[in-house]
Amino acid sequence: MDERAFYTESKTTKAITLQCPYCRTSEPHELQWLVRKKKPQLPRGADERDRAKFAKSASYMVLLDDKVACKNLRCRKRFDISGVKTTAFLAE
Ligand SMILES: [Zn+2]
């Protein structure tokens, strides 16, 4: 069974303050996240292995963006997102 069957997927945005490495401007950027929320019950057709995997799985989100554009109008360079954890586990 595909692990994705354990989750309900949705998208969300979260503002995170990032510093541009070129001009050092710090601004909040809305980053896009894919949210995988664990389903309340094991999907139909699951076998023993799926059951074990499902028991260990937890809701989490994955960062979709890898670059942002600087908000300083005199800079506006795109830079890599670094220092942001690209996956985060969610409280149930
Ligand atoms: Zn900049």
PDB file of C-alpha atoms and ligand atoms in Angstrom, residues 20-25 70-72 75-77 79, ligand 1:
ATOM      1  CA  CYS A  20      18.580  37.840   1.907  1.00  0.00           C
ATOM      2  CA  PRO A  21      22.259  36.831   1.563  1.00  0.00           C
ATOM      3  CA  TYR A  22      22.891  39.677  -0.940  1.00  0.00           C
ATOM      4  CA  CYS A  23      21.507  42.767   0.790  1.00  0.00           C
ATOM      5  CA  ARG A  24      20.891  41.369   4.311  1.00  0.00           C
ATOM      6  CA  THR A  25      17.259  42.484   4.350  1.00  0.00           C
ATOM      7  CA  CYS A  70      14.041  39.294  -1.949  1.00  0.00           C
ATOM      8  CA  LYS A  71      11.458  41.946  -1.043  1.00  0.00           C
ATOM      9  CA  ASN A  72      13.938  44.796  -1.136  1.00  0.00           C
ATOM     10  CA  CYS A  75      17.700  43.949  -4.778  1.00  0.00           C
ATOM     11  CA  ARG A  76      14.898  41.518  -5.697  1.00  0.00           C
ATOM     12  CA  LYS A  77      17.354  38.667  -6.123  1.00  0.00           C
ATOM     13  CA  PHE A  79      17.924  33.136  -3.042  1.00  0.00           C
TER      14      PHE A  79
HETATM   15 ZN    ZN B   1      18.138  41.214  -1.170  1.00  0.00          ZN
END
